[in-house]
PDB file of C-alpha atoms in Angstrom:
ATOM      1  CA  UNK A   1       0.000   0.000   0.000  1.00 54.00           C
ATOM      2  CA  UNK A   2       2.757   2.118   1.069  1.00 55.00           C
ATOM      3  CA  UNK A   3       4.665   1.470  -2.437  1.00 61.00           C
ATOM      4  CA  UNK A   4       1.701   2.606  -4.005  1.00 57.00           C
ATOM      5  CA  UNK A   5       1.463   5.863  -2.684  1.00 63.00           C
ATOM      6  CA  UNK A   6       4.889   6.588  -3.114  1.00 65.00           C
ATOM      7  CA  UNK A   7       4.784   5.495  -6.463  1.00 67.00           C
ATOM      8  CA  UNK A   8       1.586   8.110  -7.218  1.00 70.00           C
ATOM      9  CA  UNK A   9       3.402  10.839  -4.951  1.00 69.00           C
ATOM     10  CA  UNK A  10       6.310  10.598  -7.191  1.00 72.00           C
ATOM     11  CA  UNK A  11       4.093  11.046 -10.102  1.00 74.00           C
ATOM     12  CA  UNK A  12       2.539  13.726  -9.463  1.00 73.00           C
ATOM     13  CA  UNK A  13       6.075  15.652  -8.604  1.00 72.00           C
ATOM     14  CA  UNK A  14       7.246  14.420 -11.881  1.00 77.00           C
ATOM     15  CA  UNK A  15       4.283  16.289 -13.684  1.00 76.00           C
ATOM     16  CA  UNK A  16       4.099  19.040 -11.653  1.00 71.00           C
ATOM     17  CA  UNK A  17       8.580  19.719 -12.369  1.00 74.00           C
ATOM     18  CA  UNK A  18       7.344  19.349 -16.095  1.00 75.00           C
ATOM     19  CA  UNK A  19       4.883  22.311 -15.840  1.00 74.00           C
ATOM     20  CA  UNK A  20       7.588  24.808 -14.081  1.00 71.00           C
ATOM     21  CA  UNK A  21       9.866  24.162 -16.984  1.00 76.00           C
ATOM     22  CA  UNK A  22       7.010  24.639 -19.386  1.00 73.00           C
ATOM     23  CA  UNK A  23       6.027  27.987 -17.581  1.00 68.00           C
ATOM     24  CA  UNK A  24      10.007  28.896 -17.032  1.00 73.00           C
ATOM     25  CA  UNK A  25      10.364  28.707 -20.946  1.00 73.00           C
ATOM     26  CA  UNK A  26       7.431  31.130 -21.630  1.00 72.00           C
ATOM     27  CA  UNK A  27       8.763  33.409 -19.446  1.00 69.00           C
ATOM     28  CA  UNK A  28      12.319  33.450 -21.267  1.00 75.00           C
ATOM     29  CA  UNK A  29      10.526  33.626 -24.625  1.00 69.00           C
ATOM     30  CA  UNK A  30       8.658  36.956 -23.256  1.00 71.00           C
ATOM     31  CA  UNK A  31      11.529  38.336 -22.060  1.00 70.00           C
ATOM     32  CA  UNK A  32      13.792  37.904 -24.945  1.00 72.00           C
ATOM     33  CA  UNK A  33      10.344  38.930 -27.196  1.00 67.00           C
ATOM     34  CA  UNK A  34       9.952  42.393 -25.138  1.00 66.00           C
ATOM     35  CA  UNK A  35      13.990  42.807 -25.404  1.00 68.00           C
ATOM     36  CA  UNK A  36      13.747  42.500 -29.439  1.00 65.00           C
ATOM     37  CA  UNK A  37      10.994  45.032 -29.673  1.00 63.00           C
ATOM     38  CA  UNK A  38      12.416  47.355 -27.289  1.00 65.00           C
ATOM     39  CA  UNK A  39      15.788  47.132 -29.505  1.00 67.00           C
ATOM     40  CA  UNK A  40      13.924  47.633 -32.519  1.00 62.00           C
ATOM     41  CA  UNK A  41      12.270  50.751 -31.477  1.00 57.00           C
ATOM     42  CA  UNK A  42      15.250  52.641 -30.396  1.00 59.00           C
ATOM     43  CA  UNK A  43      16.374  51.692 -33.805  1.00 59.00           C
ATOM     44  CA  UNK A  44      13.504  52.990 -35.562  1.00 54.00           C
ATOM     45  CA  UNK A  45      13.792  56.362 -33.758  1.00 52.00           C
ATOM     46  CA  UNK A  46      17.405  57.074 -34.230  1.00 52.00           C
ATOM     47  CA  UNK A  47      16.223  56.199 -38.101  1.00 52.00           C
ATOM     48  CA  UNK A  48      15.076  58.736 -40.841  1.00 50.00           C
ATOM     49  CA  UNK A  49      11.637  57.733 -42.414  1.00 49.00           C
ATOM     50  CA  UNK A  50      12.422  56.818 -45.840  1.00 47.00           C
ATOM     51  CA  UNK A  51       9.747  55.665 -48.942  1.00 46.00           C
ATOM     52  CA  UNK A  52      10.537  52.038 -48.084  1.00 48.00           C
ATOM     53  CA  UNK A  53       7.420  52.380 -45.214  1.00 47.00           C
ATOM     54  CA  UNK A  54       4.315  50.168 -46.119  1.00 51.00           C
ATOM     55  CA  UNK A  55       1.781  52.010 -47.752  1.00 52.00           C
ATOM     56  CA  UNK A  56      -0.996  50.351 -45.896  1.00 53.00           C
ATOM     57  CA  UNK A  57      -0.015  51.655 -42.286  1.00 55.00           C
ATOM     58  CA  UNK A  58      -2.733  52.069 -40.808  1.00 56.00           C
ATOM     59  CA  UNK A  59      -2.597  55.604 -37.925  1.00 61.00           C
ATOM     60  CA  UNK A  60      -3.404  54.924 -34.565  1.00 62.00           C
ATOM     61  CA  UNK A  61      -6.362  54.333 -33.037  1.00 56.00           C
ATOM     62  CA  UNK A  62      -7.936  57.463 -31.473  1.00 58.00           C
ATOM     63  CA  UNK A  63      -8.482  57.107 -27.675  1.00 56.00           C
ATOM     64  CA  UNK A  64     -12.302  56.479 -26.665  1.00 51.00           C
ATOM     65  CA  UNK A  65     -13.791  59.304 -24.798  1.00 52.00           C
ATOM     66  CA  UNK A  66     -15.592  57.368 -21.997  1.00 49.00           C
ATOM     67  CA  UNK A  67     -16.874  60.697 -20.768  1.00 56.00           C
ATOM     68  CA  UNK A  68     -18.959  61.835 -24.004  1.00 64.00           C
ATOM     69  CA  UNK A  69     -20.205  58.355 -24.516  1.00 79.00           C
ATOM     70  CA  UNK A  70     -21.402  58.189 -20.822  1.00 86.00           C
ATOM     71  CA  UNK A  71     -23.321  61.110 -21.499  1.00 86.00           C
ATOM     72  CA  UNK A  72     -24.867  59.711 -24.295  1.00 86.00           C
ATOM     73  CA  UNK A  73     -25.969  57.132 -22.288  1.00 88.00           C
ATOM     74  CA  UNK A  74     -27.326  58.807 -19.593  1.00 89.00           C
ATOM     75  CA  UNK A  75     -29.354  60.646 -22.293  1.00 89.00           C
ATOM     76  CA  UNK A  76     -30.980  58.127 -24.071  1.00 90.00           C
ATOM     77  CA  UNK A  77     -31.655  56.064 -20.676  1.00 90.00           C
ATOM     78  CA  UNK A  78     -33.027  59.408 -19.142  1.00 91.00           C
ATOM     79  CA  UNK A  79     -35.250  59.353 -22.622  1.00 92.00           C
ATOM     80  CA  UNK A  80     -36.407  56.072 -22.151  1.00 90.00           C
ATOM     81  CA  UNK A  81     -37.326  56.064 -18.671  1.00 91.00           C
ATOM     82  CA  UNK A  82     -39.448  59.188 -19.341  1.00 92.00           C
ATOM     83  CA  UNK A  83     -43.305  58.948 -19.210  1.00 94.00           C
ATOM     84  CA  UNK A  84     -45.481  57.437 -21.995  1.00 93.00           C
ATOM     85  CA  UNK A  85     -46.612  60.915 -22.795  1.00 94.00           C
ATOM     86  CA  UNK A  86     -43.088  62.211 -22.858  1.00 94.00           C
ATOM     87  CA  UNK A  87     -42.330  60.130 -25.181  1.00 94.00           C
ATOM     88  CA  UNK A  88     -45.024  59.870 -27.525  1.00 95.00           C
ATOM     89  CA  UNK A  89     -44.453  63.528 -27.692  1.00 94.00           C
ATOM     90  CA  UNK A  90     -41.109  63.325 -28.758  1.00 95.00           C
ATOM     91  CA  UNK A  91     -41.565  61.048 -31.957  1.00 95.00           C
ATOM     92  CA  UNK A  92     -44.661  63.350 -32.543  1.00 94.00           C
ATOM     93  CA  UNK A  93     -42.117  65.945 -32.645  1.00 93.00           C
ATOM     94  CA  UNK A  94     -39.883  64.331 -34.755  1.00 94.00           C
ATOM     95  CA  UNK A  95     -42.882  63.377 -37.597  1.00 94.00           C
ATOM     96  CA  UNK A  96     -44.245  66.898 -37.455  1.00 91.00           C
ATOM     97  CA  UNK A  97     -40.809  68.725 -37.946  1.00 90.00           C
ATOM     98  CA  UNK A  98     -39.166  66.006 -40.887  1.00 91.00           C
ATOM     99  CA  UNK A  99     -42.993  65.283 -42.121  1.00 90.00           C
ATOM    100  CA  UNK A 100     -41.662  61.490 -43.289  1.00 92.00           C
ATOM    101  CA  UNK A 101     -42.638  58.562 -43.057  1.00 94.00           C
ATOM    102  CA  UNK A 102     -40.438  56.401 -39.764  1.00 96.00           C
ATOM    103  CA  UNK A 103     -40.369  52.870 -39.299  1.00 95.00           C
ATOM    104  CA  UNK A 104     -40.053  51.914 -34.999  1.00 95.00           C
ATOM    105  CA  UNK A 105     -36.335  51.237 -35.596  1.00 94.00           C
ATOM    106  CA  UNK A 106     -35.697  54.392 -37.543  1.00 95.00           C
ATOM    107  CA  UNK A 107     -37.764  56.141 -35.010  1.00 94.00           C
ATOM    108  CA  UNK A 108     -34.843  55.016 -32.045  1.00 93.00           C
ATOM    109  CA  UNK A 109     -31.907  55.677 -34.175  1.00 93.00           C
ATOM    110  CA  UNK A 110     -33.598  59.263 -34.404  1.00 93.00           C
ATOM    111  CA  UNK A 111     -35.009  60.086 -31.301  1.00 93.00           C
ATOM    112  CA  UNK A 112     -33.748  57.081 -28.754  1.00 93.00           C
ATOM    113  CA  UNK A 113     -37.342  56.648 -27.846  1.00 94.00           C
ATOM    114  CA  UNK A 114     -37.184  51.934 -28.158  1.00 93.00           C
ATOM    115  CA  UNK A 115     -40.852  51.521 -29.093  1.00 91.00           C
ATOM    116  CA  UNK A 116     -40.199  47.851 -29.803  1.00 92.00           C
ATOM    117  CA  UNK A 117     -39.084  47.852 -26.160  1.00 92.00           C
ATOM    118  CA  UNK A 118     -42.320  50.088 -24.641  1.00 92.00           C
ATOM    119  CA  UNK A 119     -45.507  48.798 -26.104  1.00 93.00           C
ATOM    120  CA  UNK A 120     -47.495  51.323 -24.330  1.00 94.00           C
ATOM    121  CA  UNK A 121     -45.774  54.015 -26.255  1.00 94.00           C
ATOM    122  CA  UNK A 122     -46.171  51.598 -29.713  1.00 95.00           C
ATOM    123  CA  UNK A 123     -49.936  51.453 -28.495  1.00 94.00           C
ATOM    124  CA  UNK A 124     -50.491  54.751 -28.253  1.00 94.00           C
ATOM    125  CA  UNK A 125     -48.771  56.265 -31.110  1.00 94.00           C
ATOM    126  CA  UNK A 126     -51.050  53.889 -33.572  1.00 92.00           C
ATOM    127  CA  UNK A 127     -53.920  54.978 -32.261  1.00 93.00           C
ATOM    128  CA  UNK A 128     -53.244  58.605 -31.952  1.00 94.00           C
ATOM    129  CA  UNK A 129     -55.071  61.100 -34.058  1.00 93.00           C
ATOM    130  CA  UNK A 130     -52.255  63.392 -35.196  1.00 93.00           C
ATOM    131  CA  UNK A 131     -50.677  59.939 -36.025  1.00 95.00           C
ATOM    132  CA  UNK A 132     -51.167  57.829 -38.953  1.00 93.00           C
ATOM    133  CA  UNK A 133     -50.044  54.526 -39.173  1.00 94.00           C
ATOM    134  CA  UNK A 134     -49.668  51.719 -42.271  1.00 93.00           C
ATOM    135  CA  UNK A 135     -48.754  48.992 -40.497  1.00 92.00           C
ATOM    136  CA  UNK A 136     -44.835  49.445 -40.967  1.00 94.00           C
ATOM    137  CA  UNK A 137     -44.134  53.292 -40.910  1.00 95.00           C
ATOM    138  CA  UNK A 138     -45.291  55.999 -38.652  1.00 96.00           C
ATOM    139  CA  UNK A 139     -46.018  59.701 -40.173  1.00 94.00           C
ATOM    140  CA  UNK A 140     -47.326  62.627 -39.146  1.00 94.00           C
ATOM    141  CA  UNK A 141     -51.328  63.621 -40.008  1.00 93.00           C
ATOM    142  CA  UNK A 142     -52.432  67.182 -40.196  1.00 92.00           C
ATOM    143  CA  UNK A 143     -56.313  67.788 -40.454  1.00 91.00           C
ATOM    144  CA  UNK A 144     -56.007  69.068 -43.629  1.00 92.00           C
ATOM    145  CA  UNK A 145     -53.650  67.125 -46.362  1.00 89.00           C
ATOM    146  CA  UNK A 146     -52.173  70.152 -47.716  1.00 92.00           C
ATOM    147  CA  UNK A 147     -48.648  70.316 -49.591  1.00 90.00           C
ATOM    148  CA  UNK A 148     -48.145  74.398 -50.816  1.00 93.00           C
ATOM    149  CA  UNK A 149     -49.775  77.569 -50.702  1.00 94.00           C
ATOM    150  CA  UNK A 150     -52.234  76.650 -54.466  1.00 95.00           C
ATOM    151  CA  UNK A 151     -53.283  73.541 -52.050  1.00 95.00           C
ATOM    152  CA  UNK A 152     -53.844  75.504 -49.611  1.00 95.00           C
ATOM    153  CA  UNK A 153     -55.781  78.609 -51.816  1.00 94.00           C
ATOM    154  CA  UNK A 154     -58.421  75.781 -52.995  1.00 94.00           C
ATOM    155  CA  UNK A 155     -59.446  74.141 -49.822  1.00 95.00           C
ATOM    156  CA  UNK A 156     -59.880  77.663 -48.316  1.00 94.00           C
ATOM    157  CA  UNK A 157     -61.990  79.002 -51.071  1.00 91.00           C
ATOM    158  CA  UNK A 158     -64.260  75.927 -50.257  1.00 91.00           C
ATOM    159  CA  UNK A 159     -65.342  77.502 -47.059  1.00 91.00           C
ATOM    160  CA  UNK A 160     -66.994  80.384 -48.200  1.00 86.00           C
ATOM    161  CA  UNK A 161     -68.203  80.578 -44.790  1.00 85.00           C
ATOM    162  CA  UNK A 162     -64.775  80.770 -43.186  1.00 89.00           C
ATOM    163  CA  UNK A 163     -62.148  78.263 -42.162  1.00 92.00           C
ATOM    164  CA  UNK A 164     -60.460  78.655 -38.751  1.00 92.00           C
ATOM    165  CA  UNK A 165     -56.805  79.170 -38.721  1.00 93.00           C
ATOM    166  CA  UNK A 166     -56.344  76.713 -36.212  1.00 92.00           C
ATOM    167  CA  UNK A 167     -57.074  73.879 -37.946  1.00 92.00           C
ATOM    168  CA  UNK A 168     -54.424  75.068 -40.963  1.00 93.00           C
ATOM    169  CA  UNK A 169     -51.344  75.581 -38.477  1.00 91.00           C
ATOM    170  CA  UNK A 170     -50.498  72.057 -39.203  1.00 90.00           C
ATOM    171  CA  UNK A 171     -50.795  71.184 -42.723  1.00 92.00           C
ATOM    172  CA  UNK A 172     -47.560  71.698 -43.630  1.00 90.00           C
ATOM    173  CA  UNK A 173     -44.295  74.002 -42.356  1.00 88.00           C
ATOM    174  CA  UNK A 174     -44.874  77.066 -44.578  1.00 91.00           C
ATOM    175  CA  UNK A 175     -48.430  77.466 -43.999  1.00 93.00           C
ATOM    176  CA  UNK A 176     -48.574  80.812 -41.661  1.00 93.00           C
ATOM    177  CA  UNK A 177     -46.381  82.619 -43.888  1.00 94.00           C
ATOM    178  CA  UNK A 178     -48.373  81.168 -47.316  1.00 95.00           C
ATOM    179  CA  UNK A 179     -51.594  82.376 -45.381  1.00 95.00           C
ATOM    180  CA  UNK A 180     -49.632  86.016 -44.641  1.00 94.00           C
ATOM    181  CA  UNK A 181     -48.708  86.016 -48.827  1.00 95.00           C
ATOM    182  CA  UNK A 182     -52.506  85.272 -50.082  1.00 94.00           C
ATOM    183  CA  UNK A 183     -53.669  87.931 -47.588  1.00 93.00           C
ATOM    184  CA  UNK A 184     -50.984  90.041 -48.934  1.00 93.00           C
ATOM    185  CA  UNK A 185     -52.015  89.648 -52.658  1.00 93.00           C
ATOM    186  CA  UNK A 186     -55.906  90.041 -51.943  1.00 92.00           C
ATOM    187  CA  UNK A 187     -56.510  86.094 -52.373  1.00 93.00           C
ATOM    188  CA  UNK A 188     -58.365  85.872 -48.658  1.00 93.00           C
ATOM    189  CA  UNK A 189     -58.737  88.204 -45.761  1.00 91.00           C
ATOM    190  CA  UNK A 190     -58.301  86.844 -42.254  1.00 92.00           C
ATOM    191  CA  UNK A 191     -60.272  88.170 -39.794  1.00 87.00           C
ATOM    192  CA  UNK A 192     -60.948  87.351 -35.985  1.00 80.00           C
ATOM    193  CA  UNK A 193     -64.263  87.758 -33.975  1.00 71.00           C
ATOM    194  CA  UNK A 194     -64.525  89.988 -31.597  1.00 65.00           C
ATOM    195  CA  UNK A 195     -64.782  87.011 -28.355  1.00 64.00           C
ATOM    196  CA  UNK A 196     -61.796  85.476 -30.148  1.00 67.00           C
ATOM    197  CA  UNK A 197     -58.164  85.727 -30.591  1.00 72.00           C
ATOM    198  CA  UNK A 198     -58.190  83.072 -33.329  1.00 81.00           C
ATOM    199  CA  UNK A 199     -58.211  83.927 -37.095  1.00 89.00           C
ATOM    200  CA  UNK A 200     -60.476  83.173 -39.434  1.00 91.00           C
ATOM    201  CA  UNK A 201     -59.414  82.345 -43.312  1.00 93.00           C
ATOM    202  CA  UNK A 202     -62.250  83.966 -45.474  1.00 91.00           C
ATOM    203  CA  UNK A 203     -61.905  83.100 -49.852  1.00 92.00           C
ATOM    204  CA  UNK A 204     -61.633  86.820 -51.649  1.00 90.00           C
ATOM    205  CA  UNK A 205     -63.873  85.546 -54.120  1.00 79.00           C
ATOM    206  CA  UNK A 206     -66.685  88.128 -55.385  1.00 76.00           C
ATOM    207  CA  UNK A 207     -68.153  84.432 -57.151  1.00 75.00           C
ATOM    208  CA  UNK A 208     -68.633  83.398 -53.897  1.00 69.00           C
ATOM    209  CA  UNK A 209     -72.096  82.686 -53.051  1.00 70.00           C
ATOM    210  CA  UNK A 210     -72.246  83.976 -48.853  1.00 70.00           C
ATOM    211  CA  UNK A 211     -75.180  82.479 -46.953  1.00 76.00           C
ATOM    212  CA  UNK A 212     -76.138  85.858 -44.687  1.00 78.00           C
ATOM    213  CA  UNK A 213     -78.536  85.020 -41.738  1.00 82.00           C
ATOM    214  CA  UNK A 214     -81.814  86.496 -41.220  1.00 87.00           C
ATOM    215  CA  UNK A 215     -81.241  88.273 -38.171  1.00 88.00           C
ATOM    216  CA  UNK A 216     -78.273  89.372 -39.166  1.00 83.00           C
ATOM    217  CA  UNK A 217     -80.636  91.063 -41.845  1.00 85.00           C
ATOM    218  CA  UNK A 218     -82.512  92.144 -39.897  1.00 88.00           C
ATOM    219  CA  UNK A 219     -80.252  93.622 -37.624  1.00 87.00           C
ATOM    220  CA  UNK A 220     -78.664  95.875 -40.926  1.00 83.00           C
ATOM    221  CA  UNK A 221     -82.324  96.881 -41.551  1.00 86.00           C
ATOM    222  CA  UNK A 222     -83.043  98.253 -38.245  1.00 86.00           C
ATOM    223  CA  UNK A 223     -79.541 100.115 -37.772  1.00 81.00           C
ATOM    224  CA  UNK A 224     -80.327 104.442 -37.844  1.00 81.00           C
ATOM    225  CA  UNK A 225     -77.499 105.886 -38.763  1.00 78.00           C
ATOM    226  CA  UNK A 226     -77.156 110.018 -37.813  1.00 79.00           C
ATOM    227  CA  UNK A 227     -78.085 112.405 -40.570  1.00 80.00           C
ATOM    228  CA  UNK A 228     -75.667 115.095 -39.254  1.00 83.00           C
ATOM    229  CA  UNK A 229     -71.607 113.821 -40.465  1.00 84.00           C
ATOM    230  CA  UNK A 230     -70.861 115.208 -36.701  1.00 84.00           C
ATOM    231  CA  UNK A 231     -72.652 112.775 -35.011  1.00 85.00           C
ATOM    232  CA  UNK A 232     -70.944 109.471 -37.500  1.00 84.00           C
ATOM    233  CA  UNK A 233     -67.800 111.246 -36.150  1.00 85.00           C
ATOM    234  CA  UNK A 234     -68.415 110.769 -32.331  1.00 86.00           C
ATOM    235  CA  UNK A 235     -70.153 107.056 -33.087  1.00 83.00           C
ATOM    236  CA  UNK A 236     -66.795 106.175 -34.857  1.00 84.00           C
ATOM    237  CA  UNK A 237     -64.448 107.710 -32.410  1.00 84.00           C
ATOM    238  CA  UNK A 238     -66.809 105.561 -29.607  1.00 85.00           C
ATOM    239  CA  UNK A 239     -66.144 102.582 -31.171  1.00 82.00           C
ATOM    240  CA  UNK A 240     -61.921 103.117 -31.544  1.00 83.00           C
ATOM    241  CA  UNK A 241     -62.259 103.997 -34.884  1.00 84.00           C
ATOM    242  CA  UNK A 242     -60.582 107.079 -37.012  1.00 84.00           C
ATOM    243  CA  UNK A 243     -62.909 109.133 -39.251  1.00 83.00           C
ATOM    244  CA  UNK A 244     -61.490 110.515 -42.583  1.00 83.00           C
ATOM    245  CA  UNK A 245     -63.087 113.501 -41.952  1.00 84.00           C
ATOM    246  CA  UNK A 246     -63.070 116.125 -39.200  1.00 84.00           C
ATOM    247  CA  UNK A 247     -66.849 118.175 -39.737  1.00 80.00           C
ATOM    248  CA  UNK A 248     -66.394 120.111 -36.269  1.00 79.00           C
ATOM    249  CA  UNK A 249     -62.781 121.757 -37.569  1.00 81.00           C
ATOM    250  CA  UNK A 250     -64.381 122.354 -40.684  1.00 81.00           C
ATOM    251  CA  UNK A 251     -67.368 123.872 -39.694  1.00 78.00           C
ATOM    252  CA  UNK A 252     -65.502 125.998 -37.056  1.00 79.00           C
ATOM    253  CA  UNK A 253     -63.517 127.119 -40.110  1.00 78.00           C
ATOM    254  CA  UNK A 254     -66.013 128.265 -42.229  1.00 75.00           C
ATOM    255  CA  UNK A 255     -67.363 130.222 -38.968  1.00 74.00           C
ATOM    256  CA  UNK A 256     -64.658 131.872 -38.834  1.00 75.00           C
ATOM    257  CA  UNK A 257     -64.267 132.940 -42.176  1.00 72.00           C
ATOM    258  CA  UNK A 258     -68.192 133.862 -42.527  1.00 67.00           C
ATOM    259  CA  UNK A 259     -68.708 130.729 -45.429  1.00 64.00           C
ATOM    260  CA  UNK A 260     -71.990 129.581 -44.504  1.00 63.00           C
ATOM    261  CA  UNK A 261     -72.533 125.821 -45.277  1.00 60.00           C
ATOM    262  CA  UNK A 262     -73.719 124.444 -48.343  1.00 61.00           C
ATOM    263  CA  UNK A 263     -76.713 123.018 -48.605  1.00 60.00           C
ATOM    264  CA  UNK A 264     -76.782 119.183 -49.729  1.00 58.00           C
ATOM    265  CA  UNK A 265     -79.124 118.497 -52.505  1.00 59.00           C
ATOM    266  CA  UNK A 266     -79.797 114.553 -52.258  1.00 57.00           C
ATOM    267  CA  UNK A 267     -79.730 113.181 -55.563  1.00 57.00           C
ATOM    268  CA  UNK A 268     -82.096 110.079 -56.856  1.00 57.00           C
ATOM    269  CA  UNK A 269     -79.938 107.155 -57.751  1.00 55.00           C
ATOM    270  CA  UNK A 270     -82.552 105.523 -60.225  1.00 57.00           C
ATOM    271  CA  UNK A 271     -81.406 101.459 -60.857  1.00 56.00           C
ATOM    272  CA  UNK A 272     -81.528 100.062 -63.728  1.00 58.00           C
ATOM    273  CA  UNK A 273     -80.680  96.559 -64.972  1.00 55.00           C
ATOM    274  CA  UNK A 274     -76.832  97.635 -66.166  1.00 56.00           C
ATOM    275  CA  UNK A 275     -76.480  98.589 -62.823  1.00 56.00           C
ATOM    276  CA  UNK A 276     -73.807  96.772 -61.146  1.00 54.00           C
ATOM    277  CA  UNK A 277     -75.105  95.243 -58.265  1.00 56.00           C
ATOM    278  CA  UNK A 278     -73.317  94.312 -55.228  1.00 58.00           C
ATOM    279  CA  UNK A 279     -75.897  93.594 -52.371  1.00 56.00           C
ATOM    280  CA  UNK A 280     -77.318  90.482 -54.336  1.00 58.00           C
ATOM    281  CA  UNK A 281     -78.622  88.911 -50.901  1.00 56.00           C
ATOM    282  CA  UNK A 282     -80.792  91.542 -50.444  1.00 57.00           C
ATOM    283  CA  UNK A 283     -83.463  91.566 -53.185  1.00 59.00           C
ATOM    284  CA  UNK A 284     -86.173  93.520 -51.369  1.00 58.00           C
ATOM    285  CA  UNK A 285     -83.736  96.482 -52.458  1.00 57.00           C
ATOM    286  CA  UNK A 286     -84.294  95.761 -56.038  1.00 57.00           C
ATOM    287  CA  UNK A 287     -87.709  95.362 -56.269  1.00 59.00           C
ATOM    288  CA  UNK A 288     -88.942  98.502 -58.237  1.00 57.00           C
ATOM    289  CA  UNK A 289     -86.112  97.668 -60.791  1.00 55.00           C
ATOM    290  CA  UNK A 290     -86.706  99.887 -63.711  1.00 49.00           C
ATOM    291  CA  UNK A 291     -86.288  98.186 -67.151  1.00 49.00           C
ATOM    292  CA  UNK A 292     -84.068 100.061 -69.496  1.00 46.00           C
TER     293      UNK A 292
END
């Protein structure tokens, strides 16, 4: 028993002297490796560079900026842990500024928001109304498809009634200042009611047929206006408006130089069928029209 322990005692020694010299002559080979290269770069200094060096050196590699990428990091984890609405208003964002067309991947790479990774988000964004969705790409969807200002001229004579501003802003990038040039050239007017800050797009088209209510008919009807150009003076100035014409300067003027005032002389306006007429939507006013 004893001779057989020896005998596996001794066998083991015998292995393990086999794997110092093993290790011993990896060690000598590093050394005499590191004191080759270390020769040959003190060579290569004291050396001009000449032609002979291979053309497809490659330059060093650029140290990595941990710092920068950490902050990227922190970013787009910062991004991702956001709320649902946070982020759904971010690739909102994104569709509404580009106006093309994202698929979820693209969406990441542009934004960092992972909506592979956040179904809610996924969820919500196909289902939202300023979102539309073909089954592959997300892209932004204004109210009104509109791509340029003759679009844009066409759907707005089409409410001859009015079209709120509001609901253009989105259409496309240029919009506001396409809305500006047509109001500009005379194309539309946009005007804003009076218990409203909001504009409202009116067509510039004297074809346009206007529906006018009947009280607001009647409310024309029944308005007196003053005889005396004084009195239109004071109503305008009430109501924050300039006249063009200043009767109480004049009239003091004309005092002063003794002019006495002339008098008007109101003159018959008789209508005939060549007259041009511009209140159509009034027809009571044209009923004694005089053939010619």
């Amino acid at each position: 028993m004893k001779a057989v322990e020896m005998a596996s005692l001794q066998d083991s020694l015998s292995k393990f002297n086999k794997q110092q010299e093993k290790v011993q002559s990896m060690l000598t080979g590093i050394s005499k490796a590191k004191a080759a290269y270390s020769q040959n770069a003190s060579s290569n200094k004291s050396m001009p560079s000449t032609s002979s060096a291979p053309l497809n050196a490659k330059p060093p590699a650029q140290p990595i900026k941990f710092s920068n990428d950490t902050e990227r990091l922190q970013h787009i984890n910062s991004i991702r842990k956001a709320p649902v609405g946070a982020q759904i208003k971010r690739v909102i964002d994104l569709l509404y500024e580009t106006r093309q067309a994202y698929t979820p991947d693209q969406i990441n790479e542009a934004c960092y928001v992972d909506m592979n990774a956040n179904k809610a988000v996924f969820d919500s964004l196909r289902k939202n109304p300023k979102v539309n969705y073909d089954g592959k790409r997300f892209s932004y969807k204004s109210k009104h498809d509109l791509k340029d200002k003759n679009e844009l001229l066409v759907l707005i004579r089409k409410f001859t009634e009015g079209i709120a501003v509001i609901d253009l802003k989105d259409a496309y990038p240029a919009v506001m200042d396409d809305l500006q040039s047509l109001k500009a050239s005379g194309q539309i007017w946009l005007l804003s009611y009076f218990d409203s800050q909001e504009d409202i797009a009116f067509p510039n088209d004297p074809r346009a047929v206007i529906k006018v209510d009947d009280d607001l008919k009647q409310l024309f009807r029944g308005m007196e206006l003053p005889c005396d150009m004084v009195d239109v003076e004071k109503d305008l100035h009430k109501n924050g408006m300039k006249p063009a014409t200043n009767m109480t300067e004049r009239r003091a003027a004309a005092q002063v130089h003794g002019i006495p005032p002339k008098p008007k002389t109101k003159k018959k306006h008789e209508i005939s069928k060549r007259t041009k007429l511009t209140n159509a939507h009034l027809p009571e006013l044209f009923q004694n029209l005089k053939g010619s």
